[in-house]
Coordinates of C-alpha atoms in Angstrom, one line a residue:
M1 CA 0.0 0.0 0.0
P2 CA 1.4 3.5 -0.8
A3 CA 3.0 5.1 2.2
S4 CA 0.8 8.2 1.7
S5 CA -2.4 6.2 2.2
P6 CA -3.9 5.6 5.7
R7 CA -4.4 2.1 7.0
L8 CA -7.7 0.7 5.7
T9 CA -8.8 -0.3 9.2
E10 CA -8.2 3.2 10.4
L11 CA -10.9 4.4 8.0
A12 CA -13.6 2.0 9.2
H13 CA -15.5 1.9 12.4
G14 CA -15.9 -1.9 12.1
G15 CA -14.6 -4.7 9.8
G16 CA -15.6 -7.8 8.0
C17 CA -18.8 -9.6 9.0
G18 CA -18.5 -7.9 12.4
C19 CA -20.1 -4.9 10.6
K20 CA -23.4 -6.8 10.3
L21 CA -26.4 -5.6 12.2
A22 CA -27.2 -7.7 15.3
P23 CA -29.8 -10.4 14.6
S24 CA -32.4 -8.7 16.9
V25 CA -31.9 -5.4 15.1
L26 CA -32.2 -7.0 11.7
Q27 CA -35.4 -8.8 12.8
S28 CA -37.0 -5.6 14.0
L29 CA -36.2 -3.8 10.7
L30 CA -37.7 -6.6 8.6
A31 CA -40.7 -7.2 10.8
D32 CA -43.1 -5.1 8.7
Q33 CA -41.7 -6.0 5.3
P34 CA -44.2 -7.7 2.9
M35 CA -44.3 -11.4 2.7
M36 CA -43.2 -13.1 -0.5
G37 CA -45.7 -15.9 -0.5
T38 CA -47.6 -14.6 -3.5
F39 CA -44.6 -15.4 -5.8
S40 CA -44.9 -19.1 -6.4
Q41 CA -41.5 -19.3 -8.2
L42 CA -39.7 -17.8 -5.2
L43 CA -38.4 -21.0 -3.5
V44 CA -36.4 -19.2 -0.9
G45 CA -36.9 -15.7 0.4
A46 CA -36.3 -14.0 3.7
E47 CA -38.7 -16.1 5.8
T48 CA -36.0 -18.2 7.4
S49 CA -33.0 -15.9 7.2
D50 CA -31.4 -18.1 4.6
D51 CA -28.2 -17.3 2.8
A52 CA -29.6 -16.3 -0.6
A53 CA -32.8 -16.0 -2.6
V54 CA -33.7 -18.8 -5.0
W55 CA -36.1 -18.3 -8.0
Q56 CA -37.3 -21.4 -9.9
V57 CA -37.2 -20.9 -13.7
D58 CA -38.5 -24.4 -14.7
D59 CA -38.4 -28.0 -13.4
N60 CA -34.6 -28.2 -14.0
L61 CA -33.3 -24.8 -13.3
A62 CA -33.3 -22.2 -10.5
I63 CA -31.4 -19.0 -10.1
I64 CA -29.7 -18.0 -6.8
A65 CA -29.0 -14.4 -6.0
T66 CA -27.2 -12.8 -3.1
T67 CA -25.2 -9.7 -2.1
D68 CA -22.6 -9.2 0.6
F69 CA -20.2 -6.4 1.4
F70 CA -18.4 -4.9 4.4
M71 CA -15.6 -2.6 5.6
P72 CA -12.0 -3.8 5.9
M73 CA -10.8 -6.1 8.7
V74 CA -7.2 -6.1 7.3
D75 CA -5.0 -3.3 6.0
D76 CA -3.7 -5.1 2.9
P77 CA -6.0 -4.0 0.1
H78 CA -5.5 -7.1 -2.0
D79 CA -6.3 -9.3 0.9
F80 CA -9.3 -7.2 1.8
G81 CA -10.7 -7.7 -1.7
R82 CA -10.0 -11.5 -1.6
I83 CA -11.7 -11.9 1.7
A84 CA -14.8 -9.9 0.7
A85 CA -15.2 -11.8 -2.5
T86 CA -14.8 -15.2 -0.9
N87 CA -17.4 -14.3 1.7
A88 CA -19.9 -13.0 -0.9
I89 CA -19.6 -16.1 -3.2
S90 CA -20.1 -18.4 -0.1
D91 CA -23.8 -17.7 0.0
I92 CA -24.2 -19.4 -3.4
Y93 CA -22.3 -22.4 -2.2
A94 CA -24.2 -22.5 1.0
M95 CA -27.4 -23.0 -1.0
G96 CA -25.8 -25.8 -2.8
G97 CA -25.4 -23.8 -6.0
R98 CA -22.8 -23.0 -8.6
P99 CA -21.8 -19.3 -9.1
I100 CA -21.8 -18.0 -12.6
M101 CA -21.3 -14.2 -12.4
A102 CA -20.6 -11.4 -10.0
L103 CA -21.1 -7.6 -9.8
A104 CA -18.7 -5.5 -7.7
I105 CA -20.0 -3.2 -5.0
L106 CA -17.5 -0.5 -4.1
G107 CA -17.6 2.6 -1.8
V108 CA -14.4 4.5 -1.2
P109 CA -13.4 7.8 0.5
V110 CA -11.8 9.1 -2.7
S111 CA -10.1 12.0 -1.0
K112 CA -8.3 9.6 1.4
L113 CA -7.3 6.6 -0.7
E114 CA -5.0 6.6 -3.7
P115 CA -6.4 5.0 -6.9
A116 CA -3.6 2.4 -6.6
V117 CA -5.0 1.1 -3.3
V118 CA -8.6 0.9 -4.7
R119 CA -7.3 -1.0 -7.7
Q120 CA -5.6 -3.5 -5.4
I121 CA -8.9 -4.1 -3.6
L122 CA -10.7 -4.7 -7.0
Q123 CA -7.9 -7.0 -8.2
G124 CA -8.0 -9.0 -5.0
G125 CA -11.8 -9.6 -5.5
A126 CA -11.3 -10.4 -9.2
S127 CA -8.6 -13.0 -8.4
I128 CA -11.0 -14.9 -6.1
C129 CA -13.7 -14.7 -8.8
A130 CA -11.3 -16.1 -11.3
E131 CA -10.5 -19.0 -8.8
A132 CA -14.3 -19.6 -8.6
G133 CA -14.4 -19.6 -12.4
I134 CA -16.7 -16.6 -12.7
P135 CA -16.4 -13.1 -14.2
V136 CA -16.8 -9.7 -12.5
A137 CA -19.3 -8.6 -15.1
G138 CA -19.9 -5.0 -13.8
G139 CA -20.8 -3.3 -10.6
H140 CA -21.5 0.0 -8.9
S141 CA -19.3 2.5 -7.0
I142 CA -19.8 5.5 -4.8
D143 CA -17.8 8.1 -2.9
A144 CA -18.3 6.9 0.7
P145 CA -16.9 8.0 4.1
E146 CA -15.5 4.5 4.8
P147 CA -14.1 1.9 2.4
I148 CA -16.7 -0.8 1.5
Y149 CA -16.3 -3.7 -0.9
G150 CA -18.3 -6.8 -1.8
L151 CA -20.1 -8.5 -4.5
A152 CA -23.6 -9.3 -5.8
V153 CA -23.4 -12.9 -7.0
I154 CA -25.7 -15.0 -9.3
G155 CA -25.7 -18.8 -9.3
L156 CA -27.5 -21.7 -10.7
I157 CA -28.9 -24.9 -9.2
R158 CA -31.4 -27.7 -9.8
P159 CA -34.6 -27.0 -7.8
D160 CA -34.4 -30.4 -6.1
Q161 CA -30.8 -29.8 -5.0
V162 CA -31.4 -26.5 -3.1
R163 CA -30.1 -26.9 0.5
R164 CA -31.7 -24.5 3.0
N165 CA -30.8 -23.7 6.5
A166 CA -34.3 -25.0 7.3
G167 CA -33.6 -28.4 5.9
A168 CA -32.2 -30.2 9.0
Q169 CA -34.0 -33.3 10.1
A170 CA -34.3 -34.9 13.5
G171 CA -31.4 -37.3 14.1
D172 CA -29.0 -35.4 11.8
A173 CA -25.4 -34.9 12.6
L174 CA -23.9 -31.4 12.4
I175 CA -20.6 -30.7 10.6
L176 CA -18.6 -27.5 10.6
T177 CA -16.1 -27.1 7.7
K178 CA -13.8 -24.3 9.0
G179 CA -12.3 -23.2 12.3
I180 CA -13.8 -20.5 14.5
G181 CA -11.9 -17.4 15.6
V182 CA -11.7 -14.9 12.7
G183 CA -13.3 -12.1 14.6
I184 CA -10.9 -12.7 17.5
Y185 CA -7.9 -12.6 15.2
S186 CA -9.2 -9.3 13.6
A187 CA -9.5 -7.8 17.1
A188 CA -5.9 -8.8 17.8
I189 CA -4.8 -7.2 14.5
K190 CA -6.3 -3.8 15.5
R191 CA -4.3 -3.9 18.8
G192 CA -1.1 -5.2 17.2
A193 CA -1.2 -8.4 19.2
L194 CA -1.7 -11.1 16.6
P195 CA 0.9 -13.9 17.1
E196 CA 3.5 -14.7 14.4
G197 CA 2.0 -16.8 11.6
A198 CA -1.6 -16.2 12.7
Y199 CA -2.3 -13.6 9.9
D200 CA -1.4 -16.2 7.2
E201 CA -3.6 -18.7 8.9
M202 CA -6.5 -16.3 9.0
I203 CA -6.0 -15.3 5.3
A204 CA -5.9 -19.0 4.3
S205 CA -9.2 -19.6 6.0
T206 CA -11.0 -16.5 4.9
T207 CA -10.0 -16.9 1.3
L208 CA -10.8 -20.6 1.1
L209 CA -13.9 -20.9 -1.2
N210 CA -16.8 -23.0 0.2
R211 CA -17.2 -24.7 -3.1
V212 CA -17.6 -28.0 -1.4
G213 CA -21.2 -26.9 -0.8
S214 CA -22.0 -27.4 -4.5
E215 CA -20.8 -31.0 -4.3
L216 CA -22.7 -31.7 -1.0
A217 CA -26.0 -30.6 -2.5
S218 CA -26.1 -33.6 -4.8
D219 CA -25.8 -36.0 -1.8
P220 CA -29.2 -37.1 -0.5
A221 CA -27.7 -37.6 2.9
V222 CA -27.1 -33.8 3.2
H223 CA -30.3 -32.2 4.3
G224 CA -29.4 -28.6 5.3
I225 CA -26.5 -26.1 4.8
T226 CA -25.8 -22.6 6.0
D227 CA -22.6 -20.6 6.2
V228 CA -21.3 -19.3 9.5
T229 CA -20.6 -15.6 9.3
G230 CA -21.4 -12.4 11.3
F231 CA -23.9 -13.9 13.8
G232 CA -21.3 -16.4 15.0
L233 CA -21.7 -20.2 15.3
L234 CA -24.5 -19.9 17.8
G235 CA -26.4 -17.3 15.8
H236 CA -26.4 -19.3 12.5
S237 CA -27.1 -22.5 14.4
L238 CA -30.1 -20.8 15.9
E239 CA -31.3 -19.8 12.5
M240 CA -31.0 -23.4 11.4
A241 CA -32.8 -24.6 14.6
R242 CA -35.7 -22.1 14.1
G243 CA -36.0 -22.7 10.4
S244 CA -36.0 -26.5 10.8
G245 CA -38.2 -26.5 13.9
L246 CA -35.6 -28.6 15.8
S247 CA -33.3 -28.4 18.8
L248 CA -29.6 -28.4 18.0
T249 CA -27.0 -29.7 20.4
I250 CA -23.4 -28.5 20.0
R251 CA -20.4 -30.0 21.8
Q252 CA -18.2 -27.1 22.7
D253 CA -15.1 -29.3 22.8
A254 CA -15.7 -30.5 19.3
V255 CA -15.9 -27.1 17.7
P256 CA -12.7 -26.5 15.6
L257 CA -10.7 -23.4 16.4
L258 CA -8.0 -21.4 14.7
T259 CA -4.7 -22.1 16.4
H260 CA -4.6 -19.0 18.7
A261 CA -8.3 -18.4 19.0
Q262 CA -8.7 -19.8 22.5
A263 CA -5.6 -18.1 23.9
L264 CA -6.6 -14.7 22.4
A265 CA -10.2 -15.0 23.7
R266 CA -8.9 -15.7 27.2
E267 CA -6.9 -12.5 26.9
G268 CA -10.0 -10.5 26.0
F269 CA -9.5 -10.0 22.3
V270 CA -13.1 -9.9 21.1
T271 CA -15.0 -7.7 18.7
G272 CA -17.9 -5.5 19.6
A273 CA -20.1 -7.8 17.6
S274 CA -19.7 -10.7 20.0
P275 CA -21.7 -9.2 22.9
R276 CA -24.2 -7.7 20.5
N277 CA -24.7 -11.2 19.0
W278 CA -25.2 -12.7 22.5
D279 CA -27.7 -10.1 23.5
S280 CA -29.7 -10.9 20.4
Y281 CA -30.1 -14.6 20.9
G282 CA -32.4 -14.4 23.9
S283 CA -33.7 -17.7 25.3
G284 CA -32.8 -19.5 22.1
I285 CA -29.4 -20.4 23.4
V286 CA -28.7 -22.6 26.4
L287 CA -25.1 -22.7 27.7
P288 CA -23.6 -24.8 30.5
E289 CA -23.9 -23.1 33.9
D290 CA -20.1 -23.0 34.3
C291 CA -19.4 -21.7 30.7
P292 CA -16.7 -19.0 31.1
D293 CA -17.1 -15.7 29.2
W294 CA -14.1 -16.4 26.9
Q295 CA -15.8 -19.6 25.7
R296 CA -19.1 -17.8 25.1
M297 CA -17.2 -15.2 23.1
L298 CA -15.7 -17.9 20.9
L299 CA -19.2 -19.3 20.1
T300 CA -20.6 -15.8 19.4
D301 CA -17.5 -14.6 17.5
P302 CA -18.4 -13.1 14.1
Q303 CA -16.9 -15.2 11.3
T304 CA -15.9 -13.4 8.2
S305 CA -16.0 -15.8 5.3
G306 CA -16.5 -18.7 7.7
G307 CA -17.2 -22.3 7.0
L308 CA -20.4 -24.2 6.2
L309 CA -22.6 -25.7 8.9
V310 CA -24.0 -28.9 7.4
A311 CA -26.9 -31.1 8.7
C312 CA -26.7 -34.6 7.4
A313 CA -27.8 -38.2 8.1
A314 CA -25.9 -39.4 11.1
D315 CA -24.8 -42.7 9.5
A316 CA -23.2 -40.7 6.7
A317 CA -21.5 -38.0 8.8
D318 CA -18.1 -39.6 9.3
A319 CA -17.7 -40.4 5.6
L320 CA -18.7 -36.8 4.8
V321 CA -16.2 -35.4 7.2
E322 CA -13.4 -37.3 5.5
R323 CA -14.7 -36.3 2.0
I324 CA -14.8 -32.6 3.0
R325 CA -11.3 -32.9 4.5
A326 CA -10.0 -34.5 1.3
A327 CA -11.5 -31.6 -0.6
G328 CA -9.2 -29.1 1.2
Y329 CA -10.8 -28.2 4.6
P330 CA -8.4 -29.5 7.2
L331 CA -10.3 -28.3 10.3
V332 CA -13.7 -29.9 9.3
A333 CA -15.3 -31.6 12.3
R334 CA -18.5 -33.2 13.5
I335 CA -19.8 -30.9 16.2
G336 CA -23.3 -31.9 17.2
T337 CA -26.7 -33.2 16.5
A338 CA -30.3 -32.1 15.6
E339 CA -33.2 -33.6 17.5
A340 CA -36.9 -33.1 17.9
G341 CA -37.6 -30.4 20.5
P342 CA -38.2 -26.7 20.9
P343 CA -36.2 -24.6 18.4
R344 CA -33.1 -23.7 20.3
V345 CA -29.4 -24.4 20.5
V346 CA -28.0 -26.3 23.5
V347 CA -24.2 -26.2 24.2
V348 CA -22.8 -29.1 26.2

């Protein structure tokens, strides 16, 4: 980055998926929005807080549409572009689809950032789109007080292969494909306390495309998928529980973590989004009575470009874990179960 440009994170009041509105705030804003039930071809709308909208074209084809953007959580502009693009494309994979095209969303304080920096952001995003095999076919830009970048993404899927967060079934096993701790790492970055090697680990995780979701959608043993982002593992698990009408149990000792996530959480490196997330869950989350604050902050930690939470038939879970690991997700783990009961998440 040119020496004359300020650090990207200095220009933003928040970063990554930690910028997202808290779940309770979002619910209140959407409470009086019109229902989409009159559109018979709209297979997935906003009713269950799913990852993307799905519109059925015919018996064999449906279109997936999503958008995602945020402010920088890192100072390297190329890395910022890569992370934001990976995160946006993830919504398509989380529905089980295949992305085909993206449009860039860009807001920059033009008086504060040099054009070379903005070009690096765009180049970073384009490099991830190229990795996903899709073009950046256009976009929109504005002069904004804080740097913002993301994508609107279009994908395709067979209607019978759509995987919703509301698809979990009683008796299912729960699988998480990436480690938790991205928000905690970003908090450590802002305070100059990220351990050596941790930045590379975070970039490797946040720029790892969730393309395995497209493959899982064709497996009848896979019943539901969502990606874990700004609402934390507990928040997105709760969306799956409520959408599916089931009680989810998560084993806290089975949740995969980035290498330094636990140590940093114990030292108090958390984002402002973690307590906001917790305050939004209400009675939908049940924690052990002796659960320490640092453990709770791990489970509420906002994940930027996090992994997929997969609900699948229990007898297929171990084989699926090995299949996902072989596809390039080394921290994938079986973390819990879905059972009949009140829609909630119980941590044990």
